[in-house]
mmCIF file of C-alpha atoms in Angstrom:
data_model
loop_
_atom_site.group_PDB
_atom_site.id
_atom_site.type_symbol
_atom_site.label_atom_id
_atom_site.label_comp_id
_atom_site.label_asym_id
_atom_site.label_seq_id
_atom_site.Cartn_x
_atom_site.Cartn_y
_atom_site.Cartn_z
ATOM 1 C CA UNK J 1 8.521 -9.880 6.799
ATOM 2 C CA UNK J 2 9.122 -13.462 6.338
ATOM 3 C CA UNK J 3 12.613 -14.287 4.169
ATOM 4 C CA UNK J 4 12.105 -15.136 0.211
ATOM 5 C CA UNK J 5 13.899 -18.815 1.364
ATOM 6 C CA UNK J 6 12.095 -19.358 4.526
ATOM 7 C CA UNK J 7 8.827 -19.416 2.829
ATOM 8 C CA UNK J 8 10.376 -21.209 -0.049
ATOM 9 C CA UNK J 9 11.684 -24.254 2.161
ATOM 10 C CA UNK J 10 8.316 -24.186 3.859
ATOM 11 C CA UNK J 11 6.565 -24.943 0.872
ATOM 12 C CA UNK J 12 8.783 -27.172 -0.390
ATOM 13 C CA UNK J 13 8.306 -29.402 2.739
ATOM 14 C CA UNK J 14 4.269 -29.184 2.258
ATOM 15 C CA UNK J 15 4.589 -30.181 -1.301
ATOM 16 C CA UNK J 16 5.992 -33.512 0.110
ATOM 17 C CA UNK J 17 3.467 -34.030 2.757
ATOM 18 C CA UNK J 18 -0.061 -32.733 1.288
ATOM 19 C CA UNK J 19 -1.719 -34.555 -0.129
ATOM 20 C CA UNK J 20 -2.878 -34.087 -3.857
ATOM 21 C CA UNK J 21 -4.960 -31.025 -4.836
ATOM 22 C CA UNK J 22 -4.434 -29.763 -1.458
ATOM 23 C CA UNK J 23 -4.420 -25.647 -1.731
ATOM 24 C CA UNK J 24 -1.094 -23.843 -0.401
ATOM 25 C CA UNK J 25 -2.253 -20.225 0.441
ATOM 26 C CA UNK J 26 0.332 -17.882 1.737
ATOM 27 C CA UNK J 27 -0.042 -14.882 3.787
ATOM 28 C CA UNK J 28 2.599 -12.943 2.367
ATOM 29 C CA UNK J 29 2.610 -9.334 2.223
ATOM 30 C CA UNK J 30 4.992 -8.605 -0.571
ATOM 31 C CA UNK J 31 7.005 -11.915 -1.705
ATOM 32 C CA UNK J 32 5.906 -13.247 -4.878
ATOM 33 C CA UNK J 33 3.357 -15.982 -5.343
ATOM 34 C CA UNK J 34 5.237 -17.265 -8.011
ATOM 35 C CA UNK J 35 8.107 -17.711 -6.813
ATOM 36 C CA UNK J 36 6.600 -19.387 -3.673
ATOM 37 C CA UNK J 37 4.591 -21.823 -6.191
ATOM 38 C CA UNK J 38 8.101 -22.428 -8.239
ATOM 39 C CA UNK J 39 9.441 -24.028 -5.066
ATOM 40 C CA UNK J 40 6.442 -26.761 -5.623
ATOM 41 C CA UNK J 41 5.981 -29.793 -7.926
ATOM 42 C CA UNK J 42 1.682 -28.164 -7.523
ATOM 43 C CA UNK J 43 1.676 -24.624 -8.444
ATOM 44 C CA UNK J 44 -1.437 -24.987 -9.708
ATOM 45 C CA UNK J 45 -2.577 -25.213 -6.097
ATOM 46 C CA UNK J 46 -0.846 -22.289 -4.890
ATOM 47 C CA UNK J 47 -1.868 -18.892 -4.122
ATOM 48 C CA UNK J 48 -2.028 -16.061 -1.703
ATOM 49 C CA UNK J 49 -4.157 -14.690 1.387
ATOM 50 C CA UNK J 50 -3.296 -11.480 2.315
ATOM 51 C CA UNK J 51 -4.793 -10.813 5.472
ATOM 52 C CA UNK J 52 -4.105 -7.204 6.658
ATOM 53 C CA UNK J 53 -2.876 -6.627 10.681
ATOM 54 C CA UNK J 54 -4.288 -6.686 12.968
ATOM 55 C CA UNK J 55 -5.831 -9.928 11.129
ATOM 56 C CA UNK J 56 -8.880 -10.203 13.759
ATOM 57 C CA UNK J 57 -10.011 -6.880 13.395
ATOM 58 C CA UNK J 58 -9.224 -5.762 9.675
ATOM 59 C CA UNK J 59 -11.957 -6.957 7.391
ATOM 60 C CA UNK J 60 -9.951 -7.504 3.953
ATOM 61 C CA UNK J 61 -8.254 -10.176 2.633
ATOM 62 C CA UNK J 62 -6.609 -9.933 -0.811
ATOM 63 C CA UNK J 63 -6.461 -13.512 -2.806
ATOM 64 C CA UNK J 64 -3.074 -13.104 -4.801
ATOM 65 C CA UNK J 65 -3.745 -15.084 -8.392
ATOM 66 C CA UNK J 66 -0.399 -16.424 -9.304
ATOM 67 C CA UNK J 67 0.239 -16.887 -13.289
ATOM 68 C CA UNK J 68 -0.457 -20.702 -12.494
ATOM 69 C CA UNK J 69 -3.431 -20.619 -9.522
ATOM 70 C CA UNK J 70 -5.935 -22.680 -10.775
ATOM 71 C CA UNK J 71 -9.622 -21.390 -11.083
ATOM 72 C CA UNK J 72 -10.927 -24.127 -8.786
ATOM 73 C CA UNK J 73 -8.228 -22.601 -6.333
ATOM 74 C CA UNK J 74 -9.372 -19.093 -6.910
ATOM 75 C CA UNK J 75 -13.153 -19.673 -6.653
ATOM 76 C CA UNK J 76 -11.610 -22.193 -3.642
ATOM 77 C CA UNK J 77 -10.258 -18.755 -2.270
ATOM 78 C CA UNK J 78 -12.582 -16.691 -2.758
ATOM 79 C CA UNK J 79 -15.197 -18.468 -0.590
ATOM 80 C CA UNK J 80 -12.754 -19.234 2.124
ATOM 81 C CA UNK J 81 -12.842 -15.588 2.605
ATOM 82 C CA UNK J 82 -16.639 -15.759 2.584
ATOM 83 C CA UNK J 83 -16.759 -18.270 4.996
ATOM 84 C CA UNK J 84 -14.792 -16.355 7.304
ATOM 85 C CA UNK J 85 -16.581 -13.115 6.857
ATOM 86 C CA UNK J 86 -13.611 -10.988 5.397
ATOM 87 C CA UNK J 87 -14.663 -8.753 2.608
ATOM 88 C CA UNK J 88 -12.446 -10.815 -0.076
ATOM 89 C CA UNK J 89 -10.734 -9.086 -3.913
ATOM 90 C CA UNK J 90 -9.200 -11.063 -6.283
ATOM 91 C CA UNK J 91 -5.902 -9.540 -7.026
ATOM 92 C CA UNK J 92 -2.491 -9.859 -9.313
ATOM 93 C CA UNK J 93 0.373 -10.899 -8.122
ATOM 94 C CA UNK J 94 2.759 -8.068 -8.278
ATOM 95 C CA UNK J 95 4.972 -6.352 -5.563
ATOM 96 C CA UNK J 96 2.566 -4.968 -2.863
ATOM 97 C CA UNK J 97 -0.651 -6.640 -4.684
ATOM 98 C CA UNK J 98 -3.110 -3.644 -4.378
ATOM 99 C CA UNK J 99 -3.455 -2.197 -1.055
ATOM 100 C CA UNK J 100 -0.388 -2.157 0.249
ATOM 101 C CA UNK J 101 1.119 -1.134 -3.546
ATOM 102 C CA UNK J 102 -1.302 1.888 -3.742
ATOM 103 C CA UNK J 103 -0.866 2.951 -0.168
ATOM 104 C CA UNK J 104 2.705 3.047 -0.747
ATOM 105 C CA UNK J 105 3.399 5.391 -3.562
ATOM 106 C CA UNK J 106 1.937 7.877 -0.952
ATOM 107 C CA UNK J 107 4.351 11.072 -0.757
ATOM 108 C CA UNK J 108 4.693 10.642 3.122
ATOM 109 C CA UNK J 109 8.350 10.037 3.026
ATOM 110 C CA UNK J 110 8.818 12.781 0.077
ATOM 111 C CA UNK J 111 6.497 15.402 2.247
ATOM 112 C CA UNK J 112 8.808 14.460 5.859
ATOM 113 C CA UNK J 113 11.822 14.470 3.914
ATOM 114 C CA UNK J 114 11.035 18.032 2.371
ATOM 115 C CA UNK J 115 10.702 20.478 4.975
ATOM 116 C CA UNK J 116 6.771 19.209 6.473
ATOM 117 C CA UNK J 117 6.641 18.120 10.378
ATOM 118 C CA UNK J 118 4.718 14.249 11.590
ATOM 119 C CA UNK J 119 2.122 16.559 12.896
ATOM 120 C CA UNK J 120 1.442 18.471 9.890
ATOM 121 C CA UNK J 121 1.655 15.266 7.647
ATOM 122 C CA UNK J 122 -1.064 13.789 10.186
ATOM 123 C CA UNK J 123 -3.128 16.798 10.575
ATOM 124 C CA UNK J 124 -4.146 16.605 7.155
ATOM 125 C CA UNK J 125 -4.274 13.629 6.576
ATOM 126 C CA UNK J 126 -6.541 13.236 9.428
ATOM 127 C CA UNK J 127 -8.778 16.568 8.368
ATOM 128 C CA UNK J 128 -9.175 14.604 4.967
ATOM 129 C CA UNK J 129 -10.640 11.729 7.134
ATOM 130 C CA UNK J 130 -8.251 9.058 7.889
ATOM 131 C CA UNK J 131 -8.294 7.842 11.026
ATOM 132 C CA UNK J 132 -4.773 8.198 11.289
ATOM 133 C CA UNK J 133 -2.110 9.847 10.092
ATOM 134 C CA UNK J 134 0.656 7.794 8.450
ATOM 135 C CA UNK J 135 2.994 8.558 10.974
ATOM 136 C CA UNK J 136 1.227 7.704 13.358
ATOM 137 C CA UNK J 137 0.370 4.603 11.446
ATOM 138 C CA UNK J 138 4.045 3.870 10.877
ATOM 139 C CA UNK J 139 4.496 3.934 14.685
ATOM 140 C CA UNK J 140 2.150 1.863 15.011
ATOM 141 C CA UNK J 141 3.253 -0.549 12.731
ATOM 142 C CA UNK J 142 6.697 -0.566 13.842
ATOM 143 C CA UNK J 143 9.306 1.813 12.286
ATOM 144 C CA UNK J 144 12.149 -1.060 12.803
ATOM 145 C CA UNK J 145 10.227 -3.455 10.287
ATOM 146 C CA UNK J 146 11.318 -1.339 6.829
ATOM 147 C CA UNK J 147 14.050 0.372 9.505
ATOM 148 C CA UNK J 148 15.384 -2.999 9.845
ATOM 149 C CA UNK J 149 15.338 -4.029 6.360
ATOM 150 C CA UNK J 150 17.136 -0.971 5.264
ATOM 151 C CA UNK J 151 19.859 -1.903 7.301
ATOM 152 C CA UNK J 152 20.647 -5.082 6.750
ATOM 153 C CA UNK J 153 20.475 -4.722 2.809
ATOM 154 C CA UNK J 154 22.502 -1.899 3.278
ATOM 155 C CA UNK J 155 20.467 0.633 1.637
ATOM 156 C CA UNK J 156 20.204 2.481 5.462
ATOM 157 C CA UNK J 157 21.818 6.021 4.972
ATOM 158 C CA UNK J 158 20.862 7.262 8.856
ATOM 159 C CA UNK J 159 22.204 10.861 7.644
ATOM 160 C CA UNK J 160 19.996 11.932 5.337
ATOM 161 C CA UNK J 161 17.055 9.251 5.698
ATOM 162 C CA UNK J 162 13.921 10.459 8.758
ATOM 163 C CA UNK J 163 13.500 6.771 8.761
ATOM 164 C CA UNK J 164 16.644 5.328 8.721
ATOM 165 C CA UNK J 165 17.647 7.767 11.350
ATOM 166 C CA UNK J 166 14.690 6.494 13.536
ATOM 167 C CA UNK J 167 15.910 3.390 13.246
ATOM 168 C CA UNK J 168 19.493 4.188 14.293
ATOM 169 C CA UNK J 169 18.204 5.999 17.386
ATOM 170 C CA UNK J 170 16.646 3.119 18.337
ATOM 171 C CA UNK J 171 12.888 5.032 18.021
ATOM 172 C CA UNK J 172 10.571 1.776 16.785
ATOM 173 C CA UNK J 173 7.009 3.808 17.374
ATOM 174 C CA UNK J 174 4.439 2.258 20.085
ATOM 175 C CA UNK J 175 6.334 -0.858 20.764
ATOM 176 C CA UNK J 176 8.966 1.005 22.637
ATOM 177 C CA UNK J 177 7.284 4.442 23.315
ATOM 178 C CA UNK J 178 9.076 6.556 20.796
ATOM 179 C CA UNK J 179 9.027 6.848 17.091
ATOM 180 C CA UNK J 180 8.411 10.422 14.486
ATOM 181 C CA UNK J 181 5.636 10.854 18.009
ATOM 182 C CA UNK J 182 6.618 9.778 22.337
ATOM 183 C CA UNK J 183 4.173 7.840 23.840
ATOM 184 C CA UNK J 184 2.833 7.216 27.421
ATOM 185 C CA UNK J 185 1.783 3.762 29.382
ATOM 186 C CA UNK J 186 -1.798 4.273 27.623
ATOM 187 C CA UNK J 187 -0.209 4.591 24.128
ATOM 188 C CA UNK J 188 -1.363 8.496 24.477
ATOM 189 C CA UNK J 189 0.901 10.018 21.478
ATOM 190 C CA UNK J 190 2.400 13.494 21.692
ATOM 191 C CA UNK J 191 4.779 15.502 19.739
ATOM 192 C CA UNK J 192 8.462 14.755 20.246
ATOM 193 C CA UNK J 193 11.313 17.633 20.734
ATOM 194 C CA UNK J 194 13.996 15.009 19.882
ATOM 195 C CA UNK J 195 11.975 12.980 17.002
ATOM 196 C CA UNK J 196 11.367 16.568 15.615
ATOM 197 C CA UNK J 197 15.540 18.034 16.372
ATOM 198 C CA UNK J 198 16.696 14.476 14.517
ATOM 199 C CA UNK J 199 14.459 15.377 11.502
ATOM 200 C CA UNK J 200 15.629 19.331 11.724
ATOM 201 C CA UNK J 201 19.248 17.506 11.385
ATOM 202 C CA UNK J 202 18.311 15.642 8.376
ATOM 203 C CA UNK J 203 16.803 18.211 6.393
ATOM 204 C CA UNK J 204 20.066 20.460 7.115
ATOM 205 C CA UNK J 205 22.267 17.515 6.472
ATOM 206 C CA UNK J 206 20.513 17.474 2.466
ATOM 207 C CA UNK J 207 20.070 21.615 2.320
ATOM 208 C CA UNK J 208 16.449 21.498 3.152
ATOM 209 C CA UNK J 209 14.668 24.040 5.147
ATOM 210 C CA UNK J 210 10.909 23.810 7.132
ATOM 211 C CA UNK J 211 8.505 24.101 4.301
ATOM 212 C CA UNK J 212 4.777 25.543 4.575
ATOM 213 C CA UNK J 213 2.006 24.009 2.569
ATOM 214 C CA UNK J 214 -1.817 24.194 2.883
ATOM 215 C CA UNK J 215 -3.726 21.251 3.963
ATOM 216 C CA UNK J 216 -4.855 20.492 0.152
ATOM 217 C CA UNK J 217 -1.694 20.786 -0.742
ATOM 218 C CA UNK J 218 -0.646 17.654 1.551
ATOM 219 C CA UNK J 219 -3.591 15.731 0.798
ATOM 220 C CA UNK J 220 -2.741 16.093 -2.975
ATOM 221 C CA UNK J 221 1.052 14.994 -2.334
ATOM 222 C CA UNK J 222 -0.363 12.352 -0.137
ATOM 223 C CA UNK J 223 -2.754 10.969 -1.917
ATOM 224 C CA UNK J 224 -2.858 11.992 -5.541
ATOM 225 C CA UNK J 225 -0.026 9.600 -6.105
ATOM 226 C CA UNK J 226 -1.871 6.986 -4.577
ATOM 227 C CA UNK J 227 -4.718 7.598 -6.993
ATOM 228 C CA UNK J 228 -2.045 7.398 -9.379
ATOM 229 C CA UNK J 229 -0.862 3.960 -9.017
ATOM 230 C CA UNK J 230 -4.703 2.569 -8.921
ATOM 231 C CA UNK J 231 -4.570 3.525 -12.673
ATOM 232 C CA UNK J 232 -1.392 1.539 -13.156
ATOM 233 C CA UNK J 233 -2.889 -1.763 -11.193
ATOM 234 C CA UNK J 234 -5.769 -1.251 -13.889
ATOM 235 C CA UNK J 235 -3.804 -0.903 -17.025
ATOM 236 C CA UNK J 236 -1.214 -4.032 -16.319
ATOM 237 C CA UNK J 237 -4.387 -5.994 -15.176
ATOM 238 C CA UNK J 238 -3.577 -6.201 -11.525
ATOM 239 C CA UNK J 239 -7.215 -5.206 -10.391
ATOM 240 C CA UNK J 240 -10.117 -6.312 -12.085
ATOM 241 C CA UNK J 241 -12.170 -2.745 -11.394
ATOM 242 C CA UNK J 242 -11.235 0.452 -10.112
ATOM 243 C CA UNK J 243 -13.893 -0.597 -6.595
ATOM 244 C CA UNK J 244 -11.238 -3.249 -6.026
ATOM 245 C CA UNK J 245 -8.800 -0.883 -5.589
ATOM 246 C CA UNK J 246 -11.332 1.723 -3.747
ATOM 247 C CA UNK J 247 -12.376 -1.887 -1.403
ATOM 248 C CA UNK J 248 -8.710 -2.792 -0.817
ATOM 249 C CA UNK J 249 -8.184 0.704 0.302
ATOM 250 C CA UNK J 250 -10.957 1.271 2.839
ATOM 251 C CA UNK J 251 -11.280 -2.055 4.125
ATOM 252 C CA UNK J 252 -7.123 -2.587 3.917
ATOM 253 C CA UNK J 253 -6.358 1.341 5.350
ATOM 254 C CA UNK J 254 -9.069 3.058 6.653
ATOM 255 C CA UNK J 255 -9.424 4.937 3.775
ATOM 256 C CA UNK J 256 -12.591 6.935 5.079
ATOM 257 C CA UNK J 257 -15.609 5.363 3.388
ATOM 258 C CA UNK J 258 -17.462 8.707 2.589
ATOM 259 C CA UNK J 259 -14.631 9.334 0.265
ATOM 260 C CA UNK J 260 -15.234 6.062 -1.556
ATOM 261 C CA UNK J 261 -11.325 4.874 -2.524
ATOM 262 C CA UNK J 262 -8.680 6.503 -3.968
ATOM 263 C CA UNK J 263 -10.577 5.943 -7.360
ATOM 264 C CA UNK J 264 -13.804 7.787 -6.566
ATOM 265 C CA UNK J 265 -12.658 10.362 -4.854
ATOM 266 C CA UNK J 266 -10.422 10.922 -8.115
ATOM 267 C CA UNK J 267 -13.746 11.344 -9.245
ATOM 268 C CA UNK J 268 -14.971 13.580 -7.643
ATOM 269 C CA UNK J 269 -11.638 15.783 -7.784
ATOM 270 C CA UNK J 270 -12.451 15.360 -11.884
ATOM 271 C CA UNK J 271 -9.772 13.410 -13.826
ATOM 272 C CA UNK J 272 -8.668 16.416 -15.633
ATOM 273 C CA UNK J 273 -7.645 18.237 -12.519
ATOM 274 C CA UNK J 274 -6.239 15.139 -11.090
ATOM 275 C CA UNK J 275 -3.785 14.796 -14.483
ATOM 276 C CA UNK J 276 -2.915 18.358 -13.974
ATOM 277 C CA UNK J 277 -1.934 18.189 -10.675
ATOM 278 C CA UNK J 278 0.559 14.950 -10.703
ATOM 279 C CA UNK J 279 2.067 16.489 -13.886
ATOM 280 C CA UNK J 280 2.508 19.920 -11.654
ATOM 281 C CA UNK J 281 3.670 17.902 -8.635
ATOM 282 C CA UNK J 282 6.390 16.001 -11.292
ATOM 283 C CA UNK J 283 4.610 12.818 -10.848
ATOM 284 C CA UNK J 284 4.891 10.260 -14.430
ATOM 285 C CA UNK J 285 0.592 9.928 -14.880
ATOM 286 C CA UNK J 286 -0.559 6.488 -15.969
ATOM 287 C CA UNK J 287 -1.234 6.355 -19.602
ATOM 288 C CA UNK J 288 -4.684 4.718 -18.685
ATOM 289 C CA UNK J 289 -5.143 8.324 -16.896
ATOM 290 C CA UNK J 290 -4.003 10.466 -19.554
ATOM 291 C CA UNK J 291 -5.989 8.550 -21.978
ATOM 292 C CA UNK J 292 -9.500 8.841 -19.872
ATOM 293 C CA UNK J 293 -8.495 12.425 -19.736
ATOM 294 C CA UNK J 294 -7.666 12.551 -23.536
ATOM 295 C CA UNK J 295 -10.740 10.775 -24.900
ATOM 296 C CA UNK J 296 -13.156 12.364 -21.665
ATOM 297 C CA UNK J 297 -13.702 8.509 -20.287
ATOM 298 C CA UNK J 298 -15.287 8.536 -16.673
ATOM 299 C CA UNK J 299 -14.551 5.371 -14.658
ATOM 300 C CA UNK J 300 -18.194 3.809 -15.887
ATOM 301 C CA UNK J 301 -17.938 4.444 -19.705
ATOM 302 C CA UNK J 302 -17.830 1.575 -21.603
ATOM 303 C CA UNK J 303 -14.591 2.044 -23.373
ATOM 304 C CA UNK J 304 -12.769 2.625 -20.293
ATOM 305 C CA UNK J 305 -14.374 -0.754 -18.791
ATOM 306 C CA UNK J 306 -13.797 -2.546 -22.025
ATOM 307 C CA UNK J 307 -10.494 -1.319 -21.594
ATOM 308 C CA UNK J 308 -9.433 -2.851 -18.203
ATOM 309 C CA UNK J 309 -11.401 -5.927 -18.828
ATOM 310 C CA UNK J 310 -9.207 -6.532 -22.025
ATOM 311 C CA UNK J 311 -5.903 -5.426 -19.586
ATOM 312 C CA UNK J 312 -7.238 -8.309 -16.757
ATOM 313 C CA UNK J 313 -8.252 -10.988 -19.622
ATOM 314 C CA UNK J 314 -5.446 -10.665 -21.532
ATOM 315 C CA UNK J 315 -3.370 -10.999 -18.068
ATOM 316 C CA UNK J 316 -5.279 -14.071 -16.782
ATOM 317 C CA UNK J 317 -7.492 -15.449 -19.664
ATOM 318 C CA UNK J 318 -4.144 -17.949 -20.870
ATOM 319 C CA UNK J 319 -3.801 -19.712 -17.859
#
């Protein structure tokens, strides 16, 4: 998480020392490319590389367009990532970009802070094919990095927050052996009596009690929104085709691969039962969503692609 100034500054010093037509790529995960390029006399020249972490063993990189990036800086880009042998997407600049914008309407923190244990949360998930869990995947990742954040912008309420209490308690996943699991020298996970009695006190703390739900019933709170905000990157022309967003997923997240992405296993669901469900689940649908549903579009039918090409040109085609 590298500070909005910090980068800015950073820039700002290359801008005096590059030389002309010299590409400025940032590796941000979340700050926005325009911004970044604002702090430059070049923006023109500016643009971001997402790589994902662990950087030498994820295969994605997302190239974030600014509303300035040059094409000769995209296609530039683009075969950077070629060169290097990631699987490269072309994506908008907008909080998150794809992957990590998709991954992060999941209902995770909804489904732990209504009544469903880590293990549960992970059991499905991991029964539906990801490799892991996204608790385990926040331990991983490090609950003190959004933990952290929290905190120091004040938004931290330790009480009635899993994660903010985590973070309290001093419980930053693998890097110091305990997060929502415990873990041994080898990084062997295991369930946690006092991860699970801190998130018994939350849910009392807000009037919640334990909460049973079937394994499909997860997976749709876990992923359905997910699927969700794929349709919204499409409609404000933030991905160019619903396989960017399925590609950004699986190569991003480990999305398993015999699912295809978010979008085609929406698919396969059937977008009519995926519409029902959000609304049943009190989820807002995309209006590109509702209106496949409404006019019986699949994700190949040439209105709906005429659609999202006219959403990504009419985003892009100005600059």
């Amino acid at each position: 998480f590298s500070p909005a100034n910090v980068k800015k500054k950073i820039f700002e010093s290359f801008d005096k020392v590059c030389k002309p037509g010299c590409i400025l790529a940032s590796n941000t995960s979340y700050l926005n490319i325009d911004d970044i390029a604002a702090a430059t006399s070049r923006p023109q020249d500016v643009i971001g590389c997402h790589f994902f972490s662990p950087a030498n063993v994820m295969p994605l990189l997302e190239n974030v367009r600014g509303s300035r990036s040059s094409p000769s800086t995209i296609a530039t880009a683009m075969a950077f990532g070629q060169k290097i042998k990631k699987v490269t997407c072309l994506v908008g600049n907008c909080d998150g970009f794809i992957a990590n914008r998709v991954m992060g309407a999941s209902g995770f923190g909804w489904l732990m802070q209504h009544g469903i244990m880590p293990h549960l949360i992970d059991g499905a998930s991991e029964a539906y094919g990801m490799r892991m869990g996204p608790c385990r995947m926040n331990d991983l990742v490090g609950l003190d990095l959004f933990g952290r954040e929290r905190a120091n912008s004040g938004q931290a309420k330790p009480d009635k927050i899993v994660i903010d209490a985590m973070y309290a308690a001093q419980r930053f996943g693998q890097k110091n052996g305990k997060g929502f699991y415990k873990y041994d020298e080898k990084l062997r996970y295991a369930r946690d009596p006092e991860a699970e009695a801190m998130i018994e006190t939350i849910w009392k703390n807000t009037g919640v009690s334990p909460t049973t739900m079937t394994e499909e019933e997860i997976v749709d709170k876990l992923y359905l929104p997910v699927v969700n905000e794929g349709f919204k990157c499409l409609e404000e022309g933030m991905a160019m085709r619903p396989s960017d967003v399925d590609v950004c997923c699986v190569f991003g997240y480990n999305w398993p691969r015999y699912r295809g992405g978010p979008m085609q296993w929406a698919t396969s669901v059937g977008l009519p039962k995926v519409l029902e469900k959000l609304e049943a689940m009190g989820e807002k649908p995309s209006e590109l969503l509702k209106d496949c549903v409404k006019n019986k579009w699949s994700l190949k039918a040439k209105d709906f692609v005429k659609r999202i090409d006219q959403a990504w040109q009419g985003r892009w085609s100005k600059l």
